[in-house]
Coordinates of C-alpha atoms in Angstrom, one line a residue:
Chain A
M1 CA 102.9 35.2 22.0
T2 CA 106.3 33.9 21.5
T3 CA 109.2 34.6 23.6
L4 CA 112.8 33.5 23.4
A5 CA 111.8 29.8 24.2
A6 CA 114.5 27.6 25.4
P7 CA 115.4 24.7 23.5
P8 CA 114.1 21.3 24.5
A9 CA 116.0 20.8 27.9
R10 CA 116.7 17.0 27.6
S11 CA 119.9 17.1 26.4
R12 CA 120.3 13.4 25.2
H13 CA 117.8 14.4 22.3
W14 CA 120.5 16.5 20.9
R15 CA 122.8 14.0 20.2
R16 CA 120.8 12.3 17.5
Y17 CA 121.8 14.6 14.8
P18 CA 125.7 15.0 13.9
A19 CA 127.0 18.7 13.8
S20 CA 127.9 18.3 10.4
T21 CA 123.9 18.0 9.7
F22 CA 123.9 21.6 11.8
Y23 CA 126.3 23.0 9.4
L24 CA 124.6 21.8 6.4
F25 CA 121.1 23.1 7.4
A26 CA 122.9 26.4 8.5
A27 CA 124.7 26.8 5.4
P28 CA 122.6 29.1 3.8
W29 CA 122.7 31.7 6.4
I30 CA 126.5 31.4 6.9
L31 CA 127.3 31.7 3.2
G32 CA 125.0 34.5 2.7
F33 CA 126.3 36.2 5.8
L34 CA 130.0 35.9 4.7
A35 CA 129.6 37.0 1.2
L36 CA 126.6 39.6 1.4
T37 CA 127.4 41.0 4.4
I38 CA 130.8 40.6 5.8
I39 CA 132.6 41.0 2.3
P40 CA 130.9 43.9 1.3
L41 CA 131.4 45.7 5.0
G42 CA 135.0 44.4 5.0
W43 CA 135.3 46.1 1.2
A44 CA 133.9 49.2 2.2
L45 CA 136.3 49.6 4.7
V46 CA 139.1 48.9 2.2
I47 CA 137.6 51.3 -0.3
S48 CA 137.3 53.8 2.7
L49 CA 141.1 54.3 2.8
T50 CA 141.3 55.1 -1.3
N51 CA 140.2 57.6 -3.5
F52 CA 137.9 55.1 -5.5
D53 CA 135.7 57.0 -7.5
G54 CA 133.6 54.1 -8.7
M55 CA 135.2 53.8 -12.2
A56 CA 138.5 54.7 -12.8
P57 CA 140.6 51.2 -12.1
G58 CA 143.7 53.5 -11.1
Y59 CA 142.6 54.4 -7.6
R60 CA 145.1 54.3 -4.8
F61 CA 145.7 53.9 -1.1
I62 CA 145.5 57.4 0.9
G63 CA 145.4 56.3 4.6
L64 CA 142.9 57.9 6.7
K65 CA 142.7 61.0 4.5
N66 CA 138.9 60.4 3.9
Y67 CA 138.3 60.0 7.7
V68 CA 140.5 63.1 8.4
E69 CA 138.8 65.5 5.8
L70 CA 135.4 64.1 7.1
F71 CA 136.1 65.1 10.7
T72 CA 137.7 68.4 9.9
D73 CA 137.1 70.0 6.4
Y74 CA 133.6 68.8 5.7
P75 CA 131.0 70.9 7.5
Q76 CA 127.7 69.4 5.7
A77 CA 128.7 65.6 6.8
L78 CA 128.6 66.9 10.4
R79 CA 125.5 69.4 10.0
S80 CA 123.7 66.5 8.4
L81 CA 124.8 64.0 11.2
W82 CA 123.3 66.9 13.6
Q83 CA 120.0 67.0 11.6
T84 CA 119.8 63.1 12.0
V85 CA 120.1 63.2 15.6
L86 CA 117.6 65.7 15.9
Y87 CA 115.1 64.0 14.0
T88 CA 115.9 60.7 15.8
A89 CA 115.4 62.6 19.1
A90 CA 112.1 63.8 17.9
V91 CA 110.2 60.8 16.0
V92 CA 111.2 58.3 18.4
P93 CA 109.8 59.3 21.6
L94 CA 106.9 60.5 19.9
S95 CA 106.2 57.6 17.8
V96 CA 106.6 55.6 20.8
A97 CA 104.3 57.7 23.1
G98 CA 101.8 58.2 20.2
G99 CA 101.8 54.3 19.8
L100 CA 101.0 53.8 23.5
G101 CA 98.3 56.6 23.8
L102 CA 96.8 54.7 20.5
A103 CA 96.9 51.7 22.2
I104 CA 95.7 52.6 25.3
L105 CA 92.8 54.5 23.3
V106 CA 91.6 51.4 21.6
N107 CA 92.2 48.8 24.3
R108 CA 88.6 49.2 25.3
R109 CA 85.2 48.4 24.4
I110 CA 83.8 50.8 21.7
R111 CA 81.7 50.4 18.7
A112 CA 83.8 49.4 15.5
V113 CA 86.6 49.1 17.5
G114 CA 88.5 46.4 14.9
L115 CA 87.7 49.1 12.0
I116 CA 89.4 51.6 14.3
R117 CA 92.4 49.7 15.1
A118 CA 92.6 48.9 10.9
I119 CA 92.8 52.5 10.0
F120 CA 95.3 53.3 12.6
F121 CA 97.5 50.3 11.1
L122 CA 97.2 50.7 7.8
P123 CA 99.5 53.4 6.9
S124 CA 102.4 51.5 8.2
V125 CA 101.6 48.8 5.5
V126 CA 101.6 51.3 2.8
P127 CA 104.9 51.2 0.7
V128 CA 107.4 54.2 1.1
V129 CA 107.0 55.4 -2.3
A130 CA 103.1 55.4 -2.2
T131 CA 103.4 57.1 1.3
A132 CA 105.6 59.9 0.1
I133 CA 103.4 60.5 -3.3
M134 CA 100.3 60.5 -0.9
W135 CA 102.0 63.1 1.3
R136 CA 103.0 65.2 -1.5
L137 CA 99.3 65.5 -2.4
V138 CA 98.5 66.3 1.1
L139 CA 101.0 69.1 1.6
N140 CA 100.9 70.5 -1.7
P141 CA 101.0 74.3 -1.3
D142 CA 98.1 75.1 -3.6
A143 CA 95.7 72.2 -3.9
G144 CA 96.9 70.2 -0.7
M145 CA 94.5 68.9 2.2
L146 CA 96.8 70.6 4.9
N147 CA 96.5 74.1 3.4
G148 CA 92.9 73.4 2.4
I149 CA 92.2 72.8 6.3
L150 CA 94.3 75.8 7.2
D151 CA 92.1 77.8 4.9
L152 CA 89.0 76.5 6.1
V153 CA 89.5 77.6 9.7
G154 CA 91.2 80.8 8.7
L155 CA 94.8 80.4 9.4
P156 CA 97.7 81.3 7.1
S157 CA 97.3 78.8 4.2
S158 CA 99.9 79.2 1.4
I159 CA 102.4 77.5 3.1
S160 CA 105.5 75.5 1.2
W161 CA 105.6 72.4 3.4
L162 CA 108.3 71.0 1.2
I163 CA 110.9 73.2 1.7
D164 CA 112.5 74.8 4.6
P165 CA 111.8 76.3 7.5
Y166 CA 108.5 73.6 7.3
A167 CA 110.2 70.5 5.4
F168 CA 111.6 69.1 8.6
Y169 CA 107.9 69.3 10.3
S170 CA 106.4 67.6 7.1
L171 CA 109.3 64.8 7.3
L172 CA 108.1 64.3 10.8
M173 CA 104.3 64.1 10.3
V174 CA 105.1 61.6 7.4
S175 CA 107.0 59.5 9.5
L176 CA 104.5 59.5 12.6
W177 CA 101.8 58.7 10.4
G178 CA 103.3 55.2 10.1
L179 CA 103.2 54.8 14.3
G180 CA 100.0 52.2 13.9
G181 CA 102.7 49.3 13.4
G182 CA 104.1 50.1 17.0
M183 CA 100.3 50.7 18.0
V184 CA 99.4 47.0 17.5
I185 CA 102.6 45.6 19.4
I186 CA 102.0 47.6 22.3
L187 CA 98.3 46.9 22.0
A188 CA 99.4 43.1 22.1
A189 CA 101.3 43.9 25.2
L190 CA 98.7 45.8 27.1
Q191 CA 96.0 42.7 26.6
D192 CA 98.6 40.6 28.6
V193 CA 98.7 42.9 31.4
P194 CA 96.7 41.2 34.1
G195 CA 93.4 43.0 34.9
E196 CA 93.8 42.5 38.6
L197 CA 97.0 44.8 38.8
N198 CA 94.8 47.7 37.3
E199 CA 92.3 47.2 39.7
A200 CA 94.4 46.9 42.9
A201 CA 95.8 50.3 41.7
V202 CA 92.5 51.7 41.3
L203 CA 91.5 50.3 44.7
D204 CA 94.8 52.0 46.3
G205 CA 93.1 55.3 45.0
A206 CA 95.1 55.7 41.7
N207 CA 93.8 57.7 39.1
G208 CA 93.7 56.9 35.0
W209 CA 97.2 58.6 34.7
Q210 CA 98.9 57.1 37.7
T211 CA 97.7 53.7 36.7
I212 CA 99.5 54.1 33.4
R213 CA 102.6 55.9 34.6
H214 CA 103.2 53.2 37.6
V215 CA 101.4 49.8 36.3
T216 CA 101.1 49.7 32.7
I217 CA 104.4 51.1 31.6
P218 CA 106.7 49.1 33.9
M219 CA 104.4 45.9 33.0
I220 CA 105.0 46.4 29.2
S221 CA 108.6 48.1 29.4
P222 CA 110.5 45.3 27.4
V223 CA 107.9 46.1 24.2
L224 CA 108.6 49.8 24.6
Y225 CA 112.1 49.3 24.9
F226 CA 112.1 47.1 21.6
Q227 CA 110.4 49.8 19.8
V228 CA 112.7 52.5 21.0
V229 CA 115.6 50.5 19.8
T230 CA 114.3 49.4 16.5
G231 CA 112.7 53.0 16.3
V232 CA 116.2 54.3 16.8
I233 CA 118.0 52.2 14.2
G234 CA 115.3 52.7 11.8
A235 CA 115.5 56.4 12.2
L236 CA 119.1 57.0 12.1
Q237 CA 119.2 55.4 8.5
V238 CA 116.0 57.2 7.2
L239 CA 117.0 58.0 3.3
V240 CA 114.2 57.4 1.0
Q241 CA 111.6 59.6 2.6
P242 CA 113.2 62.9 2.6
M243 CA 114.5 62.3 -1.0
L244 CA 110.8 61.6 -2.2
L245 CA 109.4 64.5 -0.4
A246 CA 111.8 66.9 -1.6
Q247 CA 110.7 69.5 -4.4
T248 CA 111.8 67.6 -7.3
S249 CA 111.3 64.2 -6.1
S250 CA 113.6 61.7 -8.1
I251 CA 116.2 59.6 -6.3
A252 CA 119.0 61.1 -9.0
T253 CA 118.5 64.5 -7.2
A254 CA 119.5 64.4 -3.8
A255 CA 120.8 67.6 -4.2
S256 CA 117.3 69.4 -4.0
V257 CA 116.7 67.9 -0.6
P258 CA 116.1 70.9 1.6
P259 CA 118.8 71.4 4.4
S260 CA 116.6 70.5 7.3
T261 CA 116.0 67.3 5.8
H262 CA 119.2 66.6 4.4
L263 CA 120.2 63.7 6.5
Y264 CA 123.4 61.9 7.1
M265 CA 122.2 58.9 4.7
V266 CA 121.0 61.3 2.1
Q267 CA 124.6 63.1 2.3
V268 CA 126.2 59.6 2.0
Y269 CA 124.0 58.6 -1.1
E270 CA 124.8 62.3 -2.5
K271 CA 128.6 61.5 -2.5
F272 CA 128.3 58.3 -3.8
F273 CA 125.8 58.8 -6.9
T274 CA 126.2 62.6 -7.3
N275 CA 129.9 63.0 -6.7
N276 CA 131.1 59.7 -7.4
R277 CA 133.5 59.7 -4.5
F278 CA 133.2 55.9 -3.4
G279 CA 136.3 56.3 -1.1
F280 CA 134.6 59.3 0.7
G281 CA 131.3 58.1 0.7
S282 CA 132.4 54.4 2.4
A283 CA 134.3 56.6 5.0
M284 CA 130.9 57.9 5.7
L285 CA 129.2 54.6 5.9
W286 CA 132.0 53.0 8.2
V287 CA 131.6 56.3 10.7
F288 CA 127.9 55.9 10.7
F289 CA 128.2 52.4 11.3
V290 CA 130.2 52.7 14.5
V291 CA 128.0 55.4 15.4
I292 CA 125.1 53.2 15.4
M293 CA 126.6 50.5 17.1
L294 CA 127.8 52.7 19.8
I295 CA 124.2 54.1 20.3
T296 CA 122.6 50.5 20.1
L297 CA 125.0 49.5 22.9
A298 CA 124.3 52.7 25.1
L299 CA 120.8 51.8 24.8
Q300 CA 121.3 48.3 25.9
R301 CA 123.0 49.5 29.0
S302 CA 120.6 52.2 29.8
S303 CA 117.7 49.6 29.6
R304 CA 119.1 47.9 32.6
R305 CA 117.6 50.4 34.8
W306 CA 114.1 50.9 33.4
V307 CA 113.1 47.8 31.8
H308 CA 111.6 45.2 33.8
Y309 CA 111.5 41.5 32.7
Q310 CA 109.1 39.1 34.4
A311 CA 111.1 36.1 35.8
S312 CA 108.9 33.8 33.7
T313 CA 110.1 35.3 30.5
N314 CA 113.7 35.5 30.8
E315 CA 115.8 33.9 27.9
D316 CA 117.4 30.6 28.1
Chain B
M1 CA 96.1 35.7 18.8
T2 CA 94.2 39.4 18.2
T3 CA 92.7 40.3 14.8
L4 CA 92.2 43.8 14.1
L5 CA 88.9 43.8 12.4
T6 CA 86.8 41.8 14.8
Q7 CA 84.0 43.7 16.0
H8 CA 83.7 42.8 19.3
P9 CA 87.4 41.8 20.4
P10 CA 88.0 40.3 24.1
A11 CA 89.4 43.9 24.8
G12 CA 91.0 44.0 28.5
D13 CA 88.5 46.9 29.6
T14 CA 90.9 49.4 31.3
A15 CA 88.5 50.6 33.7
P16 CA 86.3 47.7 35.3
V17 CA 86.3 49.3 38.7
N18 CA 84.7 52.7 37.6
R19 CA 81.8 51.1 36.3
R20 CA 81.0 49.5 39.6
T21 CA 80.8 52.9 41.4
G22 CA 77.3 54.0 40.7
S23 CA 77.1 57.6 42.2
G24 CA 76.2 60.5 40.1
R25 CA 79.6 62.4 40.4
A26 CA 81.4 59.2 39.0
R27 CA 78.8 58.4 36.4
E28 CA 79.5 62.4 35.2
R29 CA 83.0 61.7 35.3
R30 CA 82.6 58.6 33.3
Q31 CA 80.7 60.5 30.6
R32 CA 82.9 63.2 30.5
Q33 CA 85.7 60.5 29.8
S34 CA 83.7 58.7 27.3
A35 CA 83.2 61.8 25.5
F36 CA 86.8 62.7 25.4
V37 CA 87.6 59.3 24.2
Y38 CA 85.1 59.7 21.1
I39 CA 86.5 62.8 20.3
A40 CA 90.0 61.6 20.4
I41 CA 89.1 58.8 18.2
V42 CA 87.4 60.8 15.7
V43 CA 90.4 63.4 15.5
C44 CA 93.0 60.3 15.0
V45 CA 90.8 58.5 12.5
A46 CA 90.6 61.6 10.4
L47 CA 94.3 62.2 10.8
F48 CA 95.7 58.6 9.7
G49 CA 92.9 58.1 7.1
G50 CA 92.8 61.4 5.7
P51 CA 95.8 61.1 3.2
F52 CA 93.8 58.0 1.8
L53 CA 90.6 59.8 1.4
W54 CA 92.9 62.4 -0.3
I55 CA 94.7 60.4 -2.9
L56 CA 91.7 59.2 -4.0
L57 CA 89.9 62.4 -4.8
T58 CA 93.1 63.4 -6.3
A59 CA 93.2 60.1 -8.5
L60 CA 89.4 61.2 -9.6
A61 CA 90.1 64.6 -10.3
A62 CA 90.4 66.4 -13.6
R63 CA 93.6 68.4 -13.8
E64 CA 91.7 72.0 -14.1
Q65 CA 90.4 70.9 -10.6
L66 CA 94.0 70.9 -9.1
A67 CA 94.5 74.5 -10.2
E68 CA 91.3 75.7 -8.3
G69 CA 93.1 74.8 -4.6
A70 CA 92.2 72.3 -2.3
G71 CA 88.5 73.2 -2.8
G72 CA 88.2 72.1 -6.3
L73 CA 89.0 68.7 -5.4
L74 CA 85.9 68.5 -3.4
R75 CA 84.0 68.8 -6.4
F76 CA 82.2 65.3 -7.0
D77 CA 80.2 66.3 -10.1
N78 CA 83.0 65.3 -12.5
L79 CA 84.9 62.2 -11.7
Q80 CA 87.5 61.1 -13.8
W81 CA 88.0 57.3 -13.9
G82 CA 89.9 57.6 -17.1
N83 CA 92.7 58.6 -14.9
F84 CA 93.1 55.3 -14.2
V85 CA 93.0 54.3 -17.5
E86 CA 95.7 56.7 -18.6
A87 CA 97.8 55.7 -15.6
V88 CA 98.0 52.7 -17.1
T89 CA 98.3 52.9 -20.6
R90 CA 100.6 56.0 -20.5
V91 CA 103.6 53.8 -19.0
E92 CA 103.8 50.1 -19.4
L93 CA 102.3 49.5 -16.2
G94 CA 101.4 46.1 -16.6
A95 CA 105.0 45.0 -17.7
Y96 CA 106.2 46.7 -14.1
F97 CA 103.6 45.3 -12.4
G98 CA 104.9 41.7 -13.8
N99 CA 108.1 42.5 -12.7
S100 CA 107.2 43.6 -9.1
L101 CA 105.2 40.5 -8.7
F102 CA 107.9 38.3 -10.3
L103 CA 110.7 39.7 -8.0
A104 CA 108.5 39.8 -4.8
T105 CA 107.5 36.1 -5.2
L106 CA 110.6 35.0 -6.2
T107 CA 112.1 36.6 -3.2
A108 CA 109.1 35.3 -0.6
V109 CA 109.3 31.8 -1.5
L110 CA 113.5 31.5 -1.4
T111 CA 113.7 33.4 1.7
T112 CA 111.2 31.4 3.6
A113 CA 112.5 28.1 2.2
S114 CA 116.0 29.1 3.5
S115 CA 114.8 30.7 6.5
A116 CA 113.1 27.6 7.4
T117 CA 116.1 25.4 7.0
V118 CA 118.3 27.5 8.8
G119 CA 115.9 28.3 11.8
F120 CA 115.6 24.1 11.9
A121 CA 119.1 24.0 12.4
F122 CA 119.2 26.5 15.2
A123 CA 116.0 25.1 17.0
R124 CA 116.7 21.3 17.0
I125 CA 120.3 20.7 16.2
R126 CA 123.0 21.3 18.8
A127 CA 126.8 21.9 17.5
R128 CA 129.9 23.3 18.6
G129 CA 129.6 27.2 17.6
S130 CA 125.8 27.0 17.1
K131 CA 125.1 29.7 20.2
P132 CA 127.5 32.3 19.2
L133 CA 126.2 31.9 15.5
F134 CA 122.8 32.5 16.7
T135 CA 124.0 35.7 18.6
I136 CA 125.4 36.8 15.4
V137 CA 122.2 36.2 13.7
L138 CA 120.4 38.3 16.1
A139 CA 123.3 41.2 15.9
T140 CA 122.6 41.3 12.2
M141 CA 119.0 42.8 12.9
M142 CA 120.9 45.8 14.3
I143 CA 123.0 46.5 11.1
P144 CA 121.9 49.2 9.0
H145 CA 120.6 47.5 6.0
I146 CA 121.8 50.3 3.9
A147 CA 125.3 50.2 5.4
T148 CA 125.9 47.1 3.7
L149 CA 123.2 48.1 0.7
I150 CA 125.9 50.4 -1.1
P151 CA 129.0 48.0 -0.7
T152 CA 127.0 45.4 -2.2
Y153 CA 126.0 47.4 -5.1
M154 CA 129.7 48.0 -5.8
M155 CA 130.4 44.5 -5.2
F156 CA 127.5 43.2 -7.7
S157 CA 128.5 46.0 -10.2
R158 CA 132.0 44.3 -10.2
L159 CA 130.4 41.1 -11.0
S160 CA 128.2 42.5 -13.6
L161 CA 124.9 41.4 -11.9
V162 CA 123.4 44.9 -11.7
G163 CA 120.6 45.2 -14.0
T164 CA 119.6 41.4 -13.2
Y165 CA 117.6 39.5 -10.8
W166 CA 120.4 37.3 -9.5
P167 CA 121.1 39.6 -6.5
W168 CA 117.6 38.7 -4.9
V169 CA 118.4 35.2 -5.9
L170 CA 121.4 35.5 -3.6
W171 CA 119.6 37.3 -1.0
G172 CA 116.8 34.9 -0.8
L173 CA 119.0 31.8 -0.7
S174 CA 120.6 33.4 2.4
G175 CA 117.4 34.0 4.1
S176 CA 116.6 36.9 6.3
A177 CA 117.7 37.0 10.2
Y178 CA 114.3 38.0 11.2
M179 CA 112.6 35.0 9.8
I180 CA 115.4 32.9 10.9
F181 CA 114.4 34.0 14.3
L182 CA 110.9 33.3 14.1
F183 CA 111.1 29.9 12.7
R184 CA 113.6 28.9 15.5
Q185 CA 111.1 30.3 17.8
F186 CA 108.5 28.1 16.2
F187 CA 110.1 24.9 15.9
A188 CA 111.7 25.2 19.3
A189 CA 108.2 24.6 20.6
I190 CA 107.2 21.4 18.7
P191 CA 107.6 18.3 21.2
L192 CA 110.5 16.0 20.6
E193 CA 108.0 13.1 20.9
L194 CA 107.1 13.7 17.1
E195 CA 110.9 13.4 16.0
D196 CA 111.3 10.3 18.4
A197 CA 108.4 8.4 16.8
A198 CA 109.9 9.3 13.1
I199 CA 113.7 8.2 14.1
I200 CA 112.4 4.7 15.5
D201 CA 110.5 4.2 12.1
G202 CA 114.0 4.8 10.6
C203 CA 113.6 8.5 8.9
G204 CA 116.5 10.5 8.3
W205 CA 116.6 14.0 8.9
P206 CA 115.7 15.7 5.7
R207 CA 112.6 13.6 5.7
I208 CA 112.1 14.6 9.4
F209 CA 112.3 18.1 8.3
V210 CA 110.4 18.1 5.0
Q211 CA 107.4 15.7 6.5
I212 CA 106.9 16.5 10.0
F213 CA 108.3 19.8 10.8
L214 CA 107.3 21.8 7.4
P215 CA 103.7 20.4 7.6
L216 CA 103.3 21.8 11.1
S217 CA 104.5 24.9 10.3
R218 CA 101.8 26.1 7.9
P219 CA 100.9 29.4 9.8
I220 CA 104.4 30.5 10.1
L221 CA 105.1 29.7 6.4
L222 CA 102.5 31.4 5.2
T223 CA 103.3 34.5 7.5
S224 CA 107.0 34.5 6.2
L225 CA 105.7 34.6 2.5
L226 CA 103.3 37.4 3.0
L227 CA 105.8 39.5 5.1
Q228 CA 108.4 38.9 2.5
F229 CA 106.2 39.5 -0.3
T230 CA 104.9 42.7 0.9
W231 CA 108.4 44.0 1.9
A232 CA 109.9 43.2 -1.6
W233 CA 106.9 44.8 -3.2
G234 CA 107.2 47.9 -1.1
D235 CA 111.0 48.1 -1.5
Y236 CA 112.2 51.4 -3.2
L237 CA 116.2 51.8 -2.7
T238 CA 117.0 48.3 -4.1
P239 CA 115.4 48.1 -7.3
A240 CA 116.1 51.6 -7.9
L241 CA 120.0 51.1 -7.2
L242 CA 120.2 47.7 -8.9
L243 CA 117.8 47.4 -11.8
T244 CA 117.5 49.1 -15.2
Q245 CA 114.7 51.5 -16.2
D246 CA 113.3 48.6 -18.2
N247 CA 113.4 45.5 -15.8
T248 CA 112.6 47.8 -12.8
T249 CA 109.7 47.4 -10.3
L250 CA 106.6 49.2 -9.9
S251 CA 107.7 51.2 -7.0
V252 CA 110.2 52.7 -9.0
A253 CA 108.0 53.2 -12.2
V254 CA 105.5 54.9 -10.0
T255 CA 107.9 57.5 -8.9
N256 CA 109.6 58.2 -12.3
A257 CA 106.7 57.9 -14.7
Y258 CA 103.8 60.5 -15.0
L259 CA 106.4 63.6 -15.7
D260 CA 105.1 66.3 -17.8
P261 CA 107.7 67.5 -20.3
L262 CA 109.1 69.9 -17.7
G263 CA 110.0 67.2 -15.7
N264 CA 107.2 67.8 -13.0
G265 CA 105.0 65.1 -11.8
I266 CA 101.3 65.1 -12.8
P267 CA 99.7 64.7 -9.6
T268 CA 96.3 63.1 -10.7
L269 CA 98.3 60.2 -12.6
Q270 CA 100.8 59.9 -10.0
A271 CA 97.6 59.5 -7.6
A272 CA 95.9 57.0 -9.7
G273 CA 99.1 55.0 -10.3
S274 CA 100.0 54.7 -6.6
I275 CA 96.4 53.6 -5.9
L276 CA 97.2 50.6 -8.5
Y277 CA 100.4 50.2 -6.7
I278 CA 98.9 49.9 -3.2
L279 CA 95.9 47.7 -3.9
P280 CA 97.8 44.5 -3.6
A281 CA 99.6 45.0 -0.5
L282 CA 96.6 46.5 0.8
V283 CA 94.2 43.4 -0.3
I284 CA 96.9 40.9 1.2
F285 CA 97.0 42.8 4.3
L286 CA 93.3 42.9 4.7
F287 CA 92.7 39.3 3.8
F288 CA 95.7 37.8 5.9
Q289 CA 95.8 40.6 8.8
R290 CA 96.3 38.2 11.7
Y291 CA 99.3 36.9 9.9
F292 CA 101.0 40.5 10.1
I293 CA 99.6 40.9 13.7
S294 CA 101.4 37.5 15.0
S295 CA 104.4 38.1 13.4
A296 CA 104.4 41.8 15.0
L297 CA 103.7 40.1 18.5
S298 CA 106.8 37.4 18.1
S299 CA 108.9 40.2 17.1
G300 CA 107.7 42.9 19.9
V301 CA 108.3 40.6 22.7
K302 CA 111.9 39.8 22.2
G303 CA 113.8 39.9 25.5

């Protein structure tokens, strides 16, 4: 298992290559970063101050008008931002807790444990398009598996899962289906927890739940933190799933996405490619960009309180 | 290294102490616990495996069976293997398959080559500015992909690169922050003595990189190739935005093909098409799963 390994310590070895060698080797990334990240982001910032519509060359500078409109005169944007926050607040805790639960479940000697782990992990390697098609079949109101099961156990079974009020829960289900990716990482961390720690807790009279709560979770907290951070960043920018799970699943029809899954990025996409408001869409992107950075920083702050790093695995 | 499919893994048993207590009540509790564990596992297997089963049943069903409701799919007397044939012939699936294969291979090879080069620089060469630059590399992993994708699309459309594969070449040449990080970790762990010997023998740095570091890093090179390939294979948004109907990838074709005249999807064909689309990614995963796991490990433990 790799941690941020310190580069070789003996400094005389560093002098063997001139600095120009470093820049030559690092050039692909530096140039790519400038051309494919900084310039597009900067350009989007400039465009967000104009009324550019994606085609007409004669667009002009309109100052902060797009931003003002976004915050004062565009309730859909704020509502979609709220939906996105709701979605993130639901999906991240559930998937981290679910990943932890599954990892604990399969971190024991049982028959065919390898096969069971693979079944839990497989959904997370299925491409998003196939996941969406698969779940549209499962959620199909007439011939879907879910309504079939509900019918079998005698529950109301003609639920239209892809439209409101159920669409939001369907999206959650589909997202949680992929939590096996997190399970694998947590499982690896669990196997690194020294067995003596658990034994000591049991000898001290801790039951299973107390051992997990007071020994296991603190020991693997860096990994859980990593899951939370990547989960939040991923959940905030979800775009393809809600679009492909909509009734008429096609990228061209963002408008058919039901309100409860009309997340912020869907709204941005619609502004750009349905309404041709590139200036306004860019403003939405930049607001979002800032929101994500703030959330990441806030998470990093909070992590100091509950993430425990072992002294030996600190970075250089 | 953990592998998923090994039958008897060195699992860290979570309750080694319970096993020692032999009293009747403890045994009873243990039995209750293990019954609970097995039930939980069966339920979870059904939850995670169910959709796979359902897509397979749909792909093998006749269209009339779908009209009978969920039960209609559970009749096995009438398996329609022809759905797969129709899925391949109705649209030029082979051509899209080729596009996907080309694009994913191109991305994987270029990204791996450039990420290895950049990772080498960060791991072995110290220069003014290299540390802050590495912090920026890590920070770019936090930048939402989508926030740069749409402006990049605007830029590429100005440069008339939309509809060509050039954007993938450019992305590939500039490497991926994630892989740069993994390569840097790997190269930093290689002992200095190897380099020393080569330098005494009069080797220049390009030769050291190519002839000493690259051969040693076969596992991570393979990891990078596999991960980049599967990511590119599964990507939907980028080809949907940047390619045309003719040269787009399988991921876009599978969603937009198989429509009836009214524009509704034909589930049996979509299911068959999706299975054909997933299969390469699945096969790669099953054969090389330990590489997927090992990369997951190194990314998950980042401090």
